[in-house]
Amino acid sequence: MTDPAVEMVSIMKSARVGYTRMIGNLIGYHIDHDPCPIMMVQPDLTMAEDYSKQEFDGMVRDTPVLGRLVAPEEGRKRKDTLLRKRFPGGSLRLVGANSPAGFRMVSIRVLLFDEVDGYPAEAGNEGDPIRLAIKRTETFWNRKIVAGSTPTADGNSHIKSRFEAGDQRRYFVPCPLCGHMHVLAFKNLKWPDDDPLAAYFQCPACEGHITHDKKTWMVENGEWRASKPFAGHASFHIWTAYSYSANASWGQIAADFLAASQQGPRFLKTFINTTLGETWQDATDVPDWNALYARREPYARGVVPKQARYVTAGVDVQKDRLEAEVVAWGPGLESWSLDYIVMEGDTGNIDGPAWKSLDELLARQFESESGIAFPISKMGIDAGYDTQTVINWCRRRAFGGGRIIPVKGVHNQPQIIRSPQSKDIRSSGKRKRNGARLWPVGVSHIKKELYGWFRLPVPTESNPIPDTGFCHFGEFLDEHHFKMLTAEILQRTFQKNGYSVEEWYLPSNRRNEMLDCRVYNRAMAYLCGVDNLMREPAALPASTTTTKEKPATLSSPAPVVSMAQPGSAVVGKRTRRRGSWLR
């Protein structure tokens, strides 16, 4: 942390390994030996105040040299605040990541982040707090940026991203039996079935049993080793197995793991984050995109197979493009990806090239292997990004006579798609006479269903196509499409009341447009009635065929129903009001 050759330090750690003490020592070093402007960022202002009162003030009180420098006289002491400490040649600012005001109008040379995985996504409305803070160090050629945290969810962890961006150092220790240098990995922690407190580490080289009493010697003779070349960013991973704490024995770690495993995911997540110092991933098994890519089929692009009955399209709307997938559907929800089109252009301009390309797609006829021309029966368009523009485009085409469906993804909705119940969308305070409504799509439910379909085995002669949901993909799709199709992860999060909630999230380095398009296609297939198209059962032997008896004829005729006028029905001589002709 004081090496001038190192610009950034990142530490992915378990709890209670002394990181807060480390950065306290660094602050004290700079106050005494190398004064400069320092900033420490805590997850929120309350935690910043707690650090000031419990950690910093105690360090100043118990260290005479710091006591003389931070508050040498009463006049200066009165000018200090809970979040601002001054000393000759510099100052210390304590800020909360949730408060953008703390990052304004300051220049910082030493920037310290504590528990970065607890930071909010944005500081107020001004963006990522980590980037806001780092921006304040740009004027110093000798800046220092230090970050440390216990990790949280995989794919959404700031500290894991920083650890992977650095040279990824881990602590190697020697085996006392054979001398082999290795990392203490949890997978090598073993114990008797009935006695976890007797846990030991198994050497990956000689497979010898290393007991806990050898830990101190091993740590004293260990060394940090990087797995990537150093380029100014030193990153470290450390976990409880290396700790000298009385409650960090290897037997205690094994006992804590067994207890957490028996109590359920909520407790196991805490163990993995705070004891192992690793990210937690509670997800459905994400389908292997390589497996989907490997089983592509050599059918022609845009040609509808003879088994198909409907063609649908799902459209994802981005700022600078529209992306659409066209899918053919057959009995048993069997599907074929017919085409994937990217229509570039400013989507805010309804008369621009992107929307004109979508017009061409809507008017396109897809020829089948049987010579029949298939139109797009239903087109689902994402209206969540730019709702009014999508609605305006749909209105101009009168919703295609029911073919164009503006949709909006809704989480935790059990239905695949349901009729709009919300108020009409309005572009002004007055109600639109031809107001349009968005169709809520249960994206969480559909994604689970699709991921199950993607994992279905490849059909063989002995193992034919499954009864429901097998997906065919053509060779015209490249690797990028399958990475998008399997980009999202289902994560279980725990609320304050103890209840767990499943949430889909997209890792920051991935794109998911094709998955969104397939979700909308699935909703359109449901509206087309594909769920009711069952596969034809195999013909039964003649000896087992039966003939259903015709129902008996009614002794008296049923009432005659005739349409006397729109909206009414005549039953006998009485007339009652019904719904409109559409109903």
XYZ file of C-alpha atoms in Angstrom:
583
model
C 0.000 0.000 0.000
C 3.026 2.319 0.322
C 4.982 0.924 -2.647
C 5.323 3.783 -5.189
C 5.440 1.257 -8.055
C 1.928 0.087 -7.248
C -0.911 2.386 -8.297
C -3.865 0.191 -7.301
C -4.392 -2.436 -4.601
C -7.521 -4.624 -4.467
C -8.254 -7.210 -1.784
C -11.036 -9.813 -2.098
C -11.274 -11.251 1.371
C -13.230 -13.043 4.023
C -14.394 -11.229 7.133
C -12.083 -10.386 10.019
C -8.707 -10.544 8.280
C -7.677 -7.049 9.384
C -8.382 -4.977 6.269
C -9.870 -2.088 8.268
C -6.729 -2.058 10.420
C -4.570 -2.062 7.287
C -6.149 1.048 5.832
C -6.097 2.680 9.276
C -2.338 2.089 9.370
C -2.033 3.541 5.853
C -3.909 6.692 6.921
C -1.657 7.033 9.941
C 1.459 6.569 7.781
C 0.437 9.389 5.443
C -0.522 11.731 8.290
C 2.905 11.282 9.885
C 5.307 10.636 6.965
C 3.690 11.614 3.653
C 0.802 14.079 4.204
C -1.627 14.498 1.321
C -5.385 14.691 0.629
C -6.991 11.351 1.545
C -10.537 10.117 0.998
C -12.178 7.024 2.449
C -15.468 5.841 0.908
C -17.852 3.775 3.034
C -21.123 2.227 1.733
C -23.203 5.014 3.311
C -22.853 8.093 5.493
C -23.824 6.236 8.666
C -20.952 3.782 8.222
C -18.606 6.700 7.464
C -19.599 8.341 10.747
C -19.176 5.041 12.616
C -15.659 4.642 11.200
C -14.789 8.171 12.265
C -15.968 7.654 15.851
C -14.945 4.035 16.445
C -11.800 3.538 14.364
C -10.158 6.836 13.456
C -10.760 8.720 16.708
C -9.553 5.706 18.706
C -6.384 5.449 16.592
C -5.652 9.170 17.096
C -6.333 8.913 20.836
C -4.030 5.902 21.331
C -1.189 7.096 19.046
C 0.543 10.171 20.528
C 2.165 11.328 17.278
C -1.185 11.313 15.482
C -2.843 13.105 18.386
C -0.383 15.964 18.059
C -0.795 16.225 14.251
C -4.534 15.819 13.816
C -5.560 18.233 16.590
C -2.503 20.268 17.733
C -4.602 23.091 19.154
C -8.138 23.781 20.290
C -8.815 26.297 17.494
C -8.099 23.743 14.816
C -9.949 20.997 16.608
C -13.133 23.058 16.541
C -12.852 23.333 12.734
C -12.734 19.552 12.282
C -15.994 17.670 11.800
C -17.062 14.077 12.065
C -16.399 13.514 8.344
C -13.487 15.944 7.799
C -10.166 15.697 9.626
C -7.283 18.109 8.953
C -3.567 17.730 9.613
C -0.488 19.631 8.412
C -0.088 19.139 4.667
C -3.335 17.288 4.062
C -6.777 16.190 5.186
C -8.968 13.106 5.499
C -12.483 13.060 4.038
C -14.936 10.347 5.023
C -17.833 10.009 2.552
C -20.732 7.682 1.879
C -21.038 6.030 -1.511
C -24.725 6.988 -1.532
C -23.990 10.727 -1.338
C -22.746 12.385 -4.551
C -21.968 15.648 -2.730
C -18.897 14.065 -1.135
C -17.238 13.606 -4.537
C -17.540 17.203 -5.712
C -14.851 19.883 -5.895
C -12.043 17.837 -4.334
C -8.722 16.450 -5.548
C -7.553 13.259 -3.870
C -4.195 11.522 -3.955
C -4.930 8.518 -1.702
C -8.340 6.957 -2.266
C -9.560 4.170 0.022
C -12.655 2.018 -0.603
C -14.106 -0.136 2.187
C -16.688 -2.874 1.537
C -17.222 -1.894 -2.103
C -19.719 -4.723 -2.674
C -22.041 -2.893 -0.309
C -22.080 0.244 -2.445
C -25.304 1.324 -4.180
C -25.441 1.157 -7.963
C -25.519 4.960 -8.149
C -24.500 7.858 -5.927
C -27.813 9.703 -6.007
C -28.480 10.181 -9.724
C -24.876 10.843 -10.711
C -23.635 7.374 -11.607
C -21.275 4.742 -10.237
C -19.694 5.971 -6.940
C -16.435 4.122 -7.619
C -15.909 5.896 -10.935
C -16.931 9.228 -9.413
C -14.314 8.853 -6.691
C -11.515 7.639 -8.998
C -12.156 10.654 -11.213
C -10.979 12.827 -8.304
C -7.478 11.277 -8.366
C -6.611 12.124 -11.981
C -4.497 15.210 -11.152
C -1.914 13.192 -9.163
C 0.819 11.241 -10.946
C 1.517 9.308 -7.721
C -2.036 8.495 -6.772
C -2.930 5.416 -4.741
C -6.265 3.578 -5.015
C -6.981 0.846 -2.470
C -10.176 -1.240 -2.442
C -11.215 -4.122 -0.243
C -14.410 -6.004 0.434
C -16.088 -9.239 1.309
C -17.616 -10.367 -2.027
C -21.335 -10.852 -2.563
C -23.151 -12.179 -5.651
C -21.242 -13.561 -8.599
C -21.543 -11.390 -11.690
C -22.472 -8.390 -9.562
C -19.380 -8.058 -7.369
C -17.208 -4.928 -7.605
C -14.337 -6.486 -5.680
C -14.235 -9.624 -7.815
C -14.074 -7.468 -10.943
C -11.197 -5.487 -9.440
C -9.424 -8.647 -8.293
C -9.620 -10.094 -11.808
C -8.356 -6.801 -13.287
C -5.198 -7.002 -11.145
C -2.402 -9.571 -11.098
C -4.434 -11.988 -8.903
C -2.075 -12.873 -6.060
C -2.809 -15.801 -3.768
C -0.888 -16.940 -0.714
C 1.133 -20.113 -1.241
C 2.293 -22.106 1.785
C 4.718 -25.053 2.000
C 3.581 -28.543 2.891
C 5.387 -29.520 6.140
C 5.578 -33.104 4.849
C 6.969 -32.687 1.309
C 7.651 -28.973 0.920
C 5.226 -28.520 -2.007
C 4.025 -24.905 -2.299
C 0.269 -24.685 -2.663
C -2.772 -22.533 -1.867
C -5.034 -23.513 1.006
C -8.147 -24.404 -1.010
C -11.429 -25.289 0.680
C -11.800 -28.357 -1.540
C -8.688 -29.808 0.136
C -10.103 -29.382 3.655
C -11.077 -32.898 4.859
C -12.532 -34.261 8.084
C -13.932 -37.495 9.524
C -17.665 -37.907 8.980
C -18.489 -37.699 12.659
C -15.869 -35.169 13.788
C -15.539 -31.912 11.762
C -13.403 -30.360 14.524
C -10.647 -32.811 13.538
C -10.391 -31.268 10.082
C -7.075 -31.218 8.244
C -5.771 -30.082 4.864
C -4.713 -32.686 2.331
C -1.577 -31.785 0.390
C -2.378 -31.797 -3.356
C 1.095 -33.256 -4.096
C 1.811 -35.965 -1.528
C -1.794 -36.296 -0.262
C -0.480 -36.159 3.294
C -2.630 -34.957 6.177
C -1.648 -31.486 7.444
C -3.015 -30.779 10.904
C -4.022 -27.367 12.208
C -1.036 -27.068 14.551
C 1.203 -26.647 11.462
C -0.674 -23.548 10.227
C 1.463 -20.925 11.940
C 4.684 -22.383 10.531
C 3.145 -22.659 7.051
C 1.907 -19.056 7.004
C 5.245 -17.724 8.298
C 7.051 -19.516 5.461
C 4.554 -18.709 2.709
C 4.647 -16.143 -0.078
C 2.314 -14.259 -2.414
C 2.311 -15.451 -6.017
C 0.565 -13.714 -8.911
C -1.164 -15.538 -11.773
C -0.996 -12.580 -14.181
C 1.787 -10.124 -15.089
C 1.936 -7.053 -12.877
C 0.861 -3.818 -14.600
C 0.509 -1.382 -11.728
C -2.478 -3.152 -10.115
C -1.767 -5.633 -7.308
C -4.792 -7.736 -6.327
C -5.051 -10.278 -3.518
C -7.373 -13.013 -2.278
C -7.251 -14.170 1.334
C -9.670 -16.216 3.433
C -10.232 -17.444 6.974
C -8.064 -20.588 6.728
C -4.942 -18.368 6.974
C -6.184 -16.426 9.997
C -4.610 -16.777 13.468
C -7.950 -15.948 15.103
C -9.006 -18.285 17.892
C -12.294 -18.967 16.095
C -10.676 -19.547 12.702
C -9.288 -23.037 13.267
C -9.678 -25.478 10.410
C -11.986 -27.605 12.548
C -14.195 -24.606 13.267
C -14.380 -23.808 9.540
C -15.532 -27.385 8.812
C -18.127 -27.247 11.595
C -19.439 -23.873 10.361
C -19.756 -25.255 6.836
C -21.772 -28.284 7.959
C -24.070 -26.106 10.052
C -24.637 -23.665 7.165
C -25.328 -26.521 4.736
C -27.992 -27.955 7.012
C -29.682 -24.604 7.611
C -30.169 -23.797 3.935
C -28.998 -21.433 1.166
C -29.352 -18.280 3.238
C -26.719 -19.469 5.741
C -24.539 -21.143 3.122
C -24.343 -17.847 1.237
C -23.042 -16.133 4.386
C -20.430 -18.852 4.854
C -19.161 -18.610 1.274
C -18.996 -14.804 1.338
C -17.626 -14.188 4.821
C -15.529 -17.325 5.469
C -14.260 -18.350 2.034
C -14.124 -14.797 0.683
C -15.745 -15.942 -2.565
C -18.802 -14.857 -4.533
C -22.149 -16.608 -4.152
C -24.093 -17.924 -7.093
C -27.558 -19.297 -6.472
C -28.757 -19.923 -9.979
C -30.481 -22.370 -12.205
C -27.876 -24.257 -14.146
C -27.096 -21.939 -17.025
C -27.218 -23.900 -20.286
C -23.860 -24.405 -21.944
C -23.776 -22.143 -25.003
C -21.061 -24.347 -26.491
C -23.438 -27.324 -26.426
C -26.182 -25.323 -28.161
C -23.694 -24.035 -30.741
C -22.378 -27.559 -31.402
C -25.815 -28.957 -32.256
C -26.745 -26.419 -34.920
C -28.569 -27.889 -37.905
C -27.960 -27.312 -41.644
C -31.470 -26.138 -42.538
C -32.010 -23.179 -44.867
C -32.300 -19.709 -43.382
C -35.850 -18.339 -43.492
C -37.465 -21.588 -44.711
C -40.308 -22.884 -42.549
C -40.135 -26.647 -41.860
C -43.157 -28.677 -42.843
C -43.951 -29.539 -39.199
C -44.456 -25.882 -38.277
C -47.873 -24.232 -37.931
C -47.129 -20.619 -36.970
C -44.389 -18.023 -37.431
C -43.772 -15.347 -34.778
C -41.278 -12.524 -34.267
C -39.805 -10.985 -31.120
C -38.263 -7.499 -31.323
C -35.890 -5.931 -28.792
C -35.566 -2.133 -28.883
C -32.235 -0.416 -28.188
C -31.223 3.213 -28.637
C -29.374 2.699 -31.923
C -30.924 -0.479 -33.323
C -33.732 -2.987 -33.360
C -32.933 -6.682 -33.037
C -35.458 -9.321 -34.054
C -35.648 -13.096 -34.104
C -38.160 -14.942 -36.278
C -39.264 -18.355 -34.972
C -41.424 -21.108 -36.444
C -43.555 -23.139 -34.025
C -45.015 -26.616 -34.328
C -46.920 -29.118 -32.167
C -45.420 -29.813 -28.776
C -43.924 -26.302 -28.726
C -41.144 -27.470 -31.016
C -39.434 -24.408 -32.478
C -37.031 -23.440 -35.255
C -35.037 -20.200 -35.337
C -35.626 -18.944 -38.890
C -33.685 -15.681 -38.885
C -32.019 -13.081 -36.679
C -31.940 -9.517 -37.983
C -30.200 -6.404 -36.640
C -31.821 -3.192 -37.947
C -29.520 -0.258 -37.247
C -30.634 3.336 -36.855
C -31.895 5.815 -34.293
C -34.981 4.167 -32.816
C -36.209 7.509 -31.491
C -36.983 8.491 -35.098
C -40.124 6.632 -36.088
C -39.492 7.443 -39.767
C -35.867 6.286 -39.627
C -34.264 3.283 -41.321
C -34.602 0.965 -38.307
C -38.409 1.181 -38.218
C -38.643 0.977 -42.032
C -36.660 -2.262 -41.873
C -39.125 -3.531 -39.288
C -41.977 -2.688 -41.682
C -40.295 -4.864 -44.293
C -39.951 -7.703 -41.812
C -43.639 -7.471 -40.845
C -44.651 -7.674 -44.519
C -42.297 -10.573 -45.259
C -43.670 -13.979 -46.240
C -41.706 -17.068 -45.196
C -41.907 -19.968 -47.622
C -42.237 -23.440 -46.176
C -40.828 -26.744 -47.355
C -44.362 -27.600 -48.488
C -44.602 -24.503 -50.690
C -46.936 -22.589 -48.363
C -46.194 -18.923 -47.641
C -46.299 -18.109 -43.907
C -46.803 -14.511 -42.698
C -45.752 -13.468 -39.217
C -48.800 -14.354 -37.151
C -47.795 -12.299 -34.093
C -44.972 -9.818 -33.545
C -44.103 -8.887 -29.957
C -42.234 -5.577 -29.591
C -40.481 -4.514 -26.400
C -42.047 -1.241 -25.248
C -40.061 -0.970 -22.033
C -37.190 1.155 -23.391
C -39.023 3.859 -25.417
C -42.685 3.221 -24.765
C -44.227 6.143 -26.630
C -42.213 5.622 -29.819
C -43.141 1.936 -29.926
C -46.808 2.734 -29.343
C -46.765 5.398 -32.067
C -45.303 2.912 -34.543
C -47.930 0.342 -33.596
C -50.751 2.886 -33.919
C -49.678 3.897 -37.412
C -50.202 0.315 -38.493
C -53.416 -0.087 -36.486
C -51.587 -2.798 -34.548
C -51.517 -4.906 -37.697
C -55.073 -6.031 -37.143
C -53.990 -7.757 -33.949
C -50.665 -9.018 -35.296
C -48.527 -6.380 -33.523
C -48.357 -6.699 -29.729
C -46.503 -4.085 -27.619
C -45.143 -5.941 -24.600
C -43.405 -5.122 -21.334
C -41.473 -7.593 -19.207
C -42.794 -8.148 -15.689
C -40.885 -10.101 -13.059
C -42.554 -12.594 -10.709
C -45.626 -12.906 -12.940
C -46.657 -16.573 -13.190
C -48.548 -16.146 -16.483
C -46.677 -16.272 -19.789
C -48.613 -13.233 -21.007
C -51.853 -11.663 -19.874
C -54.337 -9.168 -21.217
C -53.578 -5.515 -20.439
C -55.246 -4.265 -17.296
C -53.384 -0.991 -16.795
C -54.628 2.442 -17.799
C -54.280 3.574 -21.377
C -50.899 5.025 -22.282
C -51.188 8.748 -22.677
C -48.928 11.191 -24.427
C -50.668 14.093 -22.660
C -53.027 14.665 -19.805
C -56.057 13.724 -21.906
C -57.047 10.155 -22.542
C -56.250 8.928 -26.029
C -59.267 7.785 -27.917
C -57.288 4.984 -29.502
C -55.216 4.447 -26.380
C -52.884 1.457 -26.462
C -52.105 -0.920 -23.672
C -48.996 -2.925 -22.991
C -49.227 -6.693 -22.628
C -47.354 -7.815 -19.474
C -45.016 -10.751 -20.187
C -43.854 -13.011 -17.343
C -40.174 -12.902 -18.254
C -38.941 -14.789 -15.167
C -41.299 -17.682 -15.803
C -40.450 -17.848 -19.514
C -36.676 -17.705 -18.963
C -36.861 -20.670 -16.578
C -38.898 -22.560 -19.152
C -36.508 -21.705 -21.996
C -33.416 -22.683 -20.006
C -35.047 -26.052 -19.367
C -35.680 -26.485 -23.082
C -32.106 -25.511 -23.971
C -30.809 -28.337 -21.751
C -32.862 -31.029 -23.477
C -30.694 -33.816 -24.961
C -30.025 -34.042 -28.689
C -32.566 -36.432 -30.305
C -31.355 -39.807 -31.538
C -33.024 -42.835 -33.117
C -33.424 -44.441 -29.717
C -34.256 -41.148 -28.018
C -36.626 -39.119 -30.242
C -37.494 -35.435 -29.920
C -38.952 -34.691 -26.461
C -42.676 -34.119 -26.150
C -42.334 -30.445 -25.263
C -40.112 -27.543 -26.163
C -37.197 -28.793 -28.254
C -35.430 -25.846 -29.939
C -33.732 -26.072 -33.352
C -31.020 -23.614 -34.396
C -29.573 -23.125 -37.868
C -25.921 -22.973 -38.845
C -26.363 -19.315 -39.866
C -26.216 -18.369 -36.139
C -22.720 -17.722 -34.769
C -21.232 -18.058 -31.271
C -22.296 -14.534 -30.293
C -25.984 -15.453 -30.634
C -25.707 -18.406 -28.251
C -23.767 -16.378 -25.698
C -26.618 -13.836 -25.720
C -29.179 -16.641 -25.474
C -27.642 -17.929 -22.209
C -26.377 -14.631 -20.786
C -28.599 -14.174 -17.734
C -28.302 -15.871 -14.353
C -31.020 -16.574 -11.804
C -29.934 -15.415 -8.369
C -31.670 -15.869 -5.033
C -31.598 -12.753 -2.865
C -32.710 -12.487 0.751
C -34.831 -9.643 2.058
C -34.737 -8.143 5.526
C -37.792 -10.107 6.598
C -35.992 -13.375 5.847
C -37.920 -14.272 2.709
C -35.958 -15.134 -0.401
C -36.645 -13.726 -3.863
C -35.362 -15.042 -7.183
C -34.073 -12.372 -9.539
C -32.571 -12.582 -13.003
C -29.500 -10.456 -13.520
C -27.146 -9.809 -16.403
C -23.388 -9.744 -15.711
C -21.858 -6.456 -16.809
C -19.743 -7.996 -19.576
C -22.619 -9.778 -21.360
C -25.448 -8.966 -23.759
C -28.880 -10.590 -23.791
C -30.775 -9.256 -26.831
C -31.368 -12.687 -28.368
C -32.697 -14.046 -25.066
C -35.145 -11.129 -24.866
C -36.271 -11.749 -28.445
C -36.858 -15.441 -27.698
C -38.868 -14.531 -24.569
C -41.180 -12.323 -26.655
C -41.466 -15.067 -29.277
C -42.551 -17.521 -26.595
C -45.271 -15.096 -25.469
C -46.444 -14.671 -29.075
C -46.565 -18.444 -29.538
C -48.858 -18.642 -26.527
C -51.195 -16.042 -28.050
C -51.237 -18.029 -31.295
C -52.403 -21.092 -29.388
C -49.289 -23.177 -29.971
C -49.537 -24.561 -26.421
C -52.691 -26.395 -27.524
C -51.044 -28.044 -30.540
C -50.273 -31.529 -29.294
C -48.144 -34.035 -31.132
C -50.142 -36.751 -32.940
C -49.990 -39.995 -30.964
C -48.710 -43.106 -32.673
C -51.446 -45.198 -34.354
C -52.892 -47.827 -32.057
C -53.090 -51.501 -33.122
C -56.407 -52.527 -34.660
C -57.250 -54.752 -31.720
C -57.010 -51.842 -29.326
C -58.857 -49.207 -31.323
C -62.206 -48.159 -29.970
C -65.076 -46.196 -31.401
C -66.635 -43.511 -29.315
C -70.401 -43.714 -29.081
C -72.362 -40.767 -30.367
C -74.110 -38.791 -27.675
C -77.788 -39.489 -27.301
C -80.153 -37.166 -29.150
C -81.946 -34.691 -26.945
C -85.630 -35.425 -26.493
C -86.486 -31.765 -26.984
C -84.786 -29.300 -29.321
C -82.328 -26.790 -27.920
C -83.387 -23.129 -27.806
C -82.873 -21.370 -31.112
C -80.315 -18.564 -30.886
C -80.285 -15.977 -33.642
C -78.551 -12.606 -33.945
C -81.415 -10.132 -34.164
C -79.129 -7.105 -34.083
C -75.552 -6.284 -33.125
C -74.961 -6.867 -29.469
C -78.148 -8.790 -28.692
C -79.214 -12.428 -28.640
C -82.691 -13.930 -28.943
C -83.526 -16.964 -26.833
C -87.094 -17.951 -27.508
C -89.030 -14.701 -27.295
C -86.806 -12.940 -24.748
C -84.008 -10.607 -25.851
C -80.981 -9.892 -23.651
C -78.022 -7.616 -24.167
C -74.608 -9.192 -24.905
C -71.142 -7.893 -25.596
C -70.089 -6.235 -28.833
C -69.622 -8.082 -32.132
C -65.939 -8.574 -31.232
C -66.922 -10.525 -28.157
